[in-house]
XYZ file of C-alpha atoms in Angstrom:
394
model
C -49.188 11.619 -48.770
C -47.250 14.210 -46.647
C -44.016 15.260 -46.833
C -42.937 15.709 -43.319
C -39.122 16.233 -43.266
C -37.072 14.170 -40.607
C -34.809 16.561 -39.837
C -37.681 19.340 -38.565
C -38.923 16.187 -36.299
C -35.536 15.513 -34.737
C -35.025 19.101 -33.873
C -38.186 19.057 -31.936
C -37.287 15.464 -30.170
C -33.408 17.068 -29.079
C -34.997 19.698 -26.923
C -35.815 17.328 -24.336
C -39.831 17.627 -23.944
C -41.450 15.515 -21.856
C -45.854 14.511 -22.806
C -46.679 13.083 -25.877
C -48.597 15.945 -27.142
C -47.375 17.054 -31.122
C -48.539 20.894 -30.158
C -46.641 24.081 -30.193
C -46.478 24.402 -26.336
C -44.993 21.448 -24.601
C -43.846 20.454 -21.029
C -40.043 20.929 -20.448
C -38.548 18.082 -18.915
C -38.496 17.758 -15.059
C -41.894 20.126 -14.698
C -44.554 18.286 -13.109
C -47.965 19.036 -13.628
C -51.410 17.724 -15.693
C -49.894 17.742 -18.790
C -48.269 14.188 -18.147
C -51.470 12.827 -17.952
C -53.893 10.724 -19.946
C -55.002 13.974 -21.331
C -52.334 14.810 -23.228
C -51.786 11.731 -25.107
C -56.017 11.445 -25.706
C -55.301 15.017 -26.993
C -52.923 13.872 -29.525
C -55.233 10.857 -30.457
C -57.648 13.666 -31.414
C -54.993 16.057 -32.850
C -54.524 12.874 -35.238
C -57.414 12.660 -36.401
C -58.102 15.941 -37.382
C -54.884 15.837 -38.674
C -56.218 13.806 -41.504
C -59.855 14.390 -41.847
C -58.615 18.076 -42.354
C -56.027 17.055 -45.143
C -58.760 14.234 -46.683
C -60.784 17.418 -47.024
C -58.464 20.340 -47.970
C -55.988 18.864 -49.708
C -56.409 15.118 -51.083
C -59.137 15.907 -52.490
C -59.439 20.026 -52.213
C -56.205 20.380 -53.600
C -57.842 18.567 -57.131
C -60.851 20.180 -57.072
C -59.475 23.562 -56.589
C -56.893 23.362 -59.136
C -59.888 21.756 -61.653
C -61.796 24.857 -60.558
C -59.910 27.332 -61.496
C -59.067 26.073 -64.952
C -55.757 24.103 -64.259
C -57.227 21.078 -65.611
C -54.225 18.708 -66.492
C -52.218 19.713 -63.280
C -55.640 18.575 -61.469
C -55.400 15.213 -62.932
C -51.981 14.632 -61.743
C -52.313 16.209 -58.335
C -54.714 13.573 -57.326
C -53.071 10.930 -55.316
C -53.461 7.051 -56.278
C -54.353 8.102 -59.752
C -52.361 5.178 -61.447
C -54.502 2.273 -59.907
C -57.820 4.860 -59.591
C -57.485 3.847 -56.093
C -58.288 7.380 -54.626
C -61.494 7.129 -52.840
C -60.951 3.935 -51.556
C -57.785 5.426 -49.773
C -59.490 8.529 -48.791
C -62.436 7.262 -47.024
C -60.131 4.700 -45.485
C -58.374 7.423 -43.996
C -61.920 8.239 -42.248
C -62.173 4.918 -41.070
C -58.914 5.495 -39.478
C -60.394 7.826 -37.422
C -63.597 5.861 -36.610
C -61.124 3.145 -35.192
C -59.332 5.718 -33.332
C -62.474 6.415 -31.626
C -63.938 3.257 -31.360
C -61.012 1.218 -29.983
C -61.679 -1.654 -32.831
C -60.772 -1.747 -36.586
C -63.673 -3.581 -36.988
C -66.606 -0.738 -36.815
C -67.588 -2.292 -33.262
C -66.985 -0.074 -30.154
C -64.894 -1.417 -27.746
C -65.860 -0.616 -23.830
C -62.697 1.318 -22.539
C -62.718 3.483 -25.811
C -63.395 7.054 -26.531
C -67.196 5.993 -27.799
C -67.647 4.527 -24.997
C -66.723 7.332 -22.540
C -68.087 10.216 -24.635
C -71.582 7.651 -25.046
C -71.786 7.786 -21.344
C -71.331 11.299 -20.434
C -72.823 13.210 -23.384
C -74.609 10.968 -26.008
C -75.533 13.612 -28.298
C -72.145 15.064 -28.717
C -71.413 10.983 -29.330
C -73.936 10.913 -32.077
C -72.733 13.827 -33.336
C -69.319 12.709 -33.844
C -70.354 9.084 -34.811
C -72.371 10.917 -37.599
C -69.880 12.971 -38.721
C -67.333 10.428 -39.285
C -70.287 8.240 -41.394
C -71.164 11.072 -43.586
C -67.818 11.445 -44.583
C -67.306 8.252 -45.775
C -70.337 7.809 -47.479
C -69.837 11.223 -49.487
C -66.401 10.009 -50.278
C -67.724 6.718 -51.717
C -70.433 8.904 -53.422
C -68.412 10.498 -55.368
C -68.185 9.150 -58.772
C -65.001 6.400 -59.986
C -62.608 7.434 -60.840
C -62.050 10.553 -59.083
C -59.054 11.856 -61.516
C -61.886 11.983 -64.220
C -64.930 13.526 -61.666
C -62.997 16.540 -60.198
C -65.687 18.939 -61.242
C -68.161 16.499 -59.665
C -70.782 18.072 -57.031
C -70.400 15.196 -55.350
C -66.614 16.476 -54.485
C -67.592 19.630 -53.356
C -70.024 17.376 -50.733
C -67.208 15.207 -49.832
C -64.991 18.195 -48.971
C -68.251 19.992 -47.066
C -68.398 16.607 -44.746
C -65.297 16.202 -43.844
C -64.906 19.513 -42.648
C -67.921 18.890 -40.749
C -65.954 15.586 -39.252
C -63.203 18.038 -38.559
C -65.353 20.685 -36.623
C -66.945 18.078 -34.517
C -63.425 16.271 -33.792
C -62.828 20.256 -32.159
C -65.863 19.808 -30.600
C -64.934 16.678 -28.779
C -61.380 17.577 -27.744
C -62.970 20.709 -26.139
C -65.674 18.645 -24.555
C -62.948 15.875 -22.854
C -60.274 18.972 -21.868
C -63.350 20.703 -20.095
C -64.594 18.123 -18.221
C -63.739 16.964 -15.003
C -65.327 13.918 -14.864
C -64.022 12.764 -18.250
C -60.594 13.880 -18.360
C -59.054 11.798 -15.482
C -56.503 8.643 -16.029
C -58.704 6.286 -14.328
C -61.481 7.373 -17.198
C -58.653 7.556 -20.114
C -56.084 5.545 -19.277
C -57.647 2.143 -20.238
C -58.786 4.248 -23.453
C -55.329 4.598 -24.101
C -54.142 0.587 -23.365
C -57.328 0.155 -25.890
C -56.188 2.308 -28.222
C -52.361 1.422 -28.368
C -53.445 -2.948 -28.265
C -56.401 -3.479 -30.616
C -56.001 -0.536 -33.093
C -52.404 1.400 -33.489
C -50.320 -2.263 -32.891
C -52.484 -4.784 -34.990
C -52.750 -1.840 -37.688
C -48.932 -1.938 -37.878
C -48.293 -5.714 -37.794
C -50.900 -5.845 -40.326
C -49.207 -3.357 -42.371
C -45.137 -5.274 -41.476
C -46.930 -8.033 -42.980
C -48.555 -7.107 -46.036
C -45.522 -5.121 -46.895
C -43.754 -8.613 -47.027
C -45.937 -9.927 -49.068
C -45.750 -6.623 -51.845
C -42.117 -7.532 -51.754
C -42.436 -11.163 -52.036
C -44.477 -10.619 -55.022
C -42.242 -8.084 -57.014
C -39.164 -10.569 -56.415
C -41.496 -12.916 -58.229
C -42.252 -10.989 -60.789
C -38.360 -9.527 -61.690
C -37.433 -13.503 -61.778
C -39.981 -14.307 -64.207
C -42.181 -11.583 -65.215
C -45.471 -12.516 -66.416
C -49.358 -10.939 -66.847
C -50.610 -12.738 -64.019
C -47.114 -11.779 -61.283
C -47.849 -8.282 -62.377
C -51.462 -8.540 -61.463
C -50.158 -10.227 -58.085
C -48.062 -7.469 -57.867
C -50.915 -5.145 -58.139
C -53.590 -7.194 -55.301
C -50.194 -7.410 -52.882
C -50.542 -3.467 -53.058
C -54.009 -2.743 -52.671
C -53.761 -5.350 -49.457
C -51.135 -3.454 -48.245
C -52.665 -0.034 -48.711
C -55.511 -0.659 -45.971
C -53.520 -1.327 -43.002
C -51.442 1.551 -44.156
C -54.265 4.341 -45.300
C -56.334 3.127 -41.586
C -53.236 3.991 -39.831
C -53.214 8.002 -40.638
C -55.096 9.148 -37.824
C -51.872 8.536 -35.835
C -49.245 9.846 -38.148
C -47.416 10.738 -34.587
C -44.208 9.489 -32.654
C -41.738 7.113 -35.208
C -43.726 7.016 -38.157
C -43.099 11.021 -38.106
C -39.703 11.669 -36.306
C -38.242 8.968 -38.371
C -39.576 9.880 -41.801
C -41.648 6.801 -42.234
C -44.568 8.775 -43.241
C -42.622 10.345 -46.557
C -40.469 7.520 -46.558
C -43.901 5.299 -47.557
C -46.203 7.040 -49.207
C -44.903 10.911 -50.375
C -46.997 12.667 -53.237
C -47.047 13.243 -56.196
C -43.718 11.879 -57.704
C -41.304 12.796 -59.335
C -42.397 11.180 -62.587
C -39.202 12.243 -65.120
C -36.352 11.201 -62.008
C -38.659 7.553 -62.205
C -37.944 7.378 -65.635
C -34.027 8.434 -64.957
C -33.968 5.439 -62.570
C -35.041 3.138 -65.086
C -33.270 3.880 -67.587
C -30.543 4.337 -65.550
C -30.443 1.042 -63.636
C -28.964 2.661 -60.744
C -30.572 2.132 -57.382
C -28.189 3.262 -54.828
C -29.404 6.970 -54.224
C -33.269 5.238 -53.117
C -31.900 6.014 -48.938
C -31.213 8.754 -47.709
C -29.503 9.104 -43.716
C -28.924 11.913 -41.153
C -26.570 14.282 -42.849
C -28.822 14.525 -45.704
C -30.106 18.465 -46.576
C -33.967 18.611 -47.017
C -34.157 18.776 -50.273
C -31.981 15.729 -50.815
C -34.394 13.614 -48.351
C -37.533 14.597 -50.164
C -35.875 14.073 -53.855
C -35.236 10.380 -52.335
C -38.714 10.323 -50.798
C -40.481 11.624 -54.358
C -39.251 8.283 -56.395
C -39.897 5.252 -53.506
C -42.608 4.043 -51.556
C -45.963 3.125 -51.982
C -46.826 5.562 -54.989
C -44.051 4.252 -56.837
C -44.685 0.882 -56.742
C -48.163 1.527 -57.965
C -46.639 3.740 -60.720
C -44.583 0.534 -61.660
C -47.380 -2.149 -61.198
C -50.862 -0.315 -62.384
C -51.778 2.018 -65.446
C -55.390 3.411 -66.071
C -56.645 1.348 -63.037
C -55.753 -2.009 -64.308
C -52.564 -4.265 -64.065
C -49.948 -3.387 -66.251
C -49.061 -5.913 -68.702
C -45.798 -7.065 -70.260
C -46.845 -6.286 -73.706
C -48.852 -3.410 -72.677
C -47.220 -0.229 -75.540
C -44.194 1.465 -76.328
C -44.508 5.189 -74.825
C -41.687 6.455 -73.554
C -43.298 9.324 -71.850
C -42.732 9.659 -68.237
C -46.654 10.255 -67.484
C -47.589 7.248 -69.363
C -44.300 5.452 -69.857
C -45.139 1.791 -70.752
C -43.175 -1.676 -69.588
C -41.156 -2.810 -72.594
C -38.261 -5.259 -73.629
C -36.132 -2.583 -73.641
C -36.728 -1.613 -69.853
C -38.021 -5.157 -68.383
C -35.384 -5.807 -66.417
C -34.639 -2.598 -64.856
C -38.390 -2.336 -63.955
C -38.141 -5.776 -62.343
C -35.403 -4.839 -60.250
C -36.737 -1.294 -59.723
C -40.209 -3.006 -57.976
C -37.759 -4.826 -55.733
C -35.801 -1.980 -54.559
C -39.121 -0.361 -53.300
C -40.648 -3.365 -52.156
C -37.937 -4.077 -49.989
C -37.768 -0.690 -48.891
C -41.235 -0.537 -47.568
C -40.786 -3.937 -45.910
C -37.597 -2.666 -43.796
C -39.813 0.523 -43.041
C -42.635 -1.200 -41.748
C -40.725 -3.613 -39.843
C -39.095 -0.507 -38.365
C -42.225 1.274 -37.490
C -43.668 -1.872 -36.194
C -40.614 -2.753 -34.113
C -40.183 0.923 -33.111
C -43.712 0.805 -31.264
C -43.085 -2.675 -29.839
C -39.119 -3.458 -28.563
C -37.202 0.020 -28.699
C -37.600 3.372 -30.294
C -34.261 4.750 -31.164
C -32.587 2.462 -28.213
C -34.589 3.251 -25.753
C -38.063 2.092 -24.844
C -40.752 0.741 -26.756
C -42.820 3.419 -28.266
C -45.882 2.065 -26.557
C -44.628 2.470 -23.435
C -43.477 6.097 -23.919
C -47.297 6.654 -25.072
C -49.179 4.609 -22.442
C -46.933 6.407 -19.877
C -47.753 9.850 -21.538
C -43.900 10.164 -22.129
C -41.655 10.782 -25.242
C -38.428 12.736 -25.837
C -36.974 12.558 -21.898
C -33.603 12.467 -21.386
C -34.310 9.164 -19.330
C -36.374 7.354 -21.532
C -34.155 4.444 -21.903
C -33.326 4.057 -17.782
């Protein structure tokens, strides 16, 4: 949902800092002290999380309710992200469940033994429960409130949602104070194997599982441009909601490439640029969907605002529901319909993105497992609490 710019992120990876910690202060290279340590990269597996359960709360669905609130009805509606296939809570509590696997070691809802569960379980159980509680109650408030969410803003049940997950986000502080403040817990031969847990069974199978069902989205939108039909489109439309949950579970670590290389925005930036959609398809022109290093801010995000995710779904679902080939005639850009007129620039646009989030994925994946900008894997920076050194690569 973010729009993180790339450029911001490279500035901060050309200083030369050595930990893996996201925060303001950071260790210059060659210093040696406790922030290369198992800490600092468990710290930024918390800083993750309430990275998200803070913008769950304030803004995916704050933002919305806020707006709704305070009379702004119609710009409500369209500020509330994964409108088009009334997908919204499904992605939002996912993005809880992120964090649950963050803490659990699994994706699974099991806790795995060298996880942070496990440690916190062992050393302070209520502060465990706590946490454990928090991240339930924000899920089930989430799924409480009622479908769609674009037409239950004003909902109390939104309002609750919001309340829990800045509960979640209060005991997440909690926690990270607990683990920095305690001897006993904040050693590598406690948090280390948290960390191999961490990186193996959640952040790597999340992003093959995402490499993969990102080939499969594009697999089925090359079907349907070569012979669109009613059922392709609804493939088109299952291919994306597959896709989504490997991609929505992965936002409690929206750290390393998947920030500094504008994966993130690249993926899944909100809300579009509806009317510069419309331009494309009418347009048939394709070329200006990248965007590389010499590119100004503004040009990246403009790039960012009509690919990815969101787009696709624009392009596949309306009101919920599969599009269909003989679905209307609007030619508004809120509620522009698929017609003869447009089918086969629609077709090819749906490829263009597809393939696009394929060749990001792959990159993200590939980034964390054989080299990060041709050096080491990412992994290996994280598990040895090391990014952005100068000898990285040796």
């Amino acid at each position: 949902m973010k729009k993180k710019m790339f450029l911001a992120s490279l500035v901060a990876l050309s200083m030369g800092f050595v930990a893996c910690s996201d925060d303001d202060e950071k260790t210059p290279q060659g210093i040696e002290d406790d922030t290369q340590s198992a800490l600092v990269c468990v710290e930024q597996i918390i800083d993750g999380c309430l990275d998200i359960s803070d913008e769950v709360g304030t803004a995916k669905i704050g933002d919305p309710y806020d707006l709704f609130k305070s009379g702004q009805t119609e710009k409500a509606l369209y500020s509330v992200e994964s409108w088009y296939s009334w997908h919204s809570r499904e992605d939002y509590s996912n993005n809880i469940r992120s964090i649950r696997n963050a803490y659990f070691g699994t994706r699974d809802g099991k806790v795995a033994p060298a996880s942070l569960a496990t440690v916190i379980k062992a050393n302070n159980a209520q502060l465990d429960t706590q946490v454990r509680n928090a991240i339930d109650e924000a899920v089930r408030a989430i799924e409480a409130i009622p479908h769609p969410f674009r037409n239950n803003i004003g909902d109390p049940a939104v309002k609750t949602a919001m309340d829990a997950c800045e509960m979640l986000n209060e005991t997440l502080e909690d926690l990270k104070g607990y683990i920095q403040r305690t001897a006993k817990v904040n050693t590598d031969a406690v948090l280390q194997p948290v960390l191999e847990t961490y990186v193996n069974d959640v952040v790597l199978p999340t992003y093959k599982d995402l490499k993969e069902k990102n080939a499969a989205l594009y697999a089925a939108a090359k079907a349907f441009a070569d012979a669109p039909s009613d059922r392709l489109f609804e493939n088109v439309c299952e291919a994306w909601l597959e896709a989504r949950e490997p991609w929505e579970t992965s936002e409690a670590f929206l750290f390393g490439p998947v920030d500094a290389l504008g994966l993130d925005p690249n993926m899944d930036s909100w809300p579009l640029d509806q009317e510069a959609i419309v331009n494309i398809l009418n347009s048939g022109e394709f070329d200006n969907l990248t965007w590389g290093d010499g590119d100004d801010d503004d040009a990246i995000e403009a790039v960012q605002s009509v690919r990815g995710f969101h787009t696709m779904e624009f392009l596949a679902f309306k009101n919920g529901e599969a599009r269909t080939i003989n679905g209307g005639t609007s030619t508004d850009p809120k509620d522009l319909d698929y017609t003869a007129s447009n089918a086969k620039s629609w077709g090819n646009y749906m490829v263009q993105v597809g393939k696009l989030l394929q060749q990001d994925a792959e990159l993200l994946y590939e980034s964390w497992t054989q080299s990060y900008e041709g050096g080491k894997a990412y992994k290996d920076l994280f598990l040895n609490h090391s990014i952005g050194s100068e000898d990285e690569d040796e």
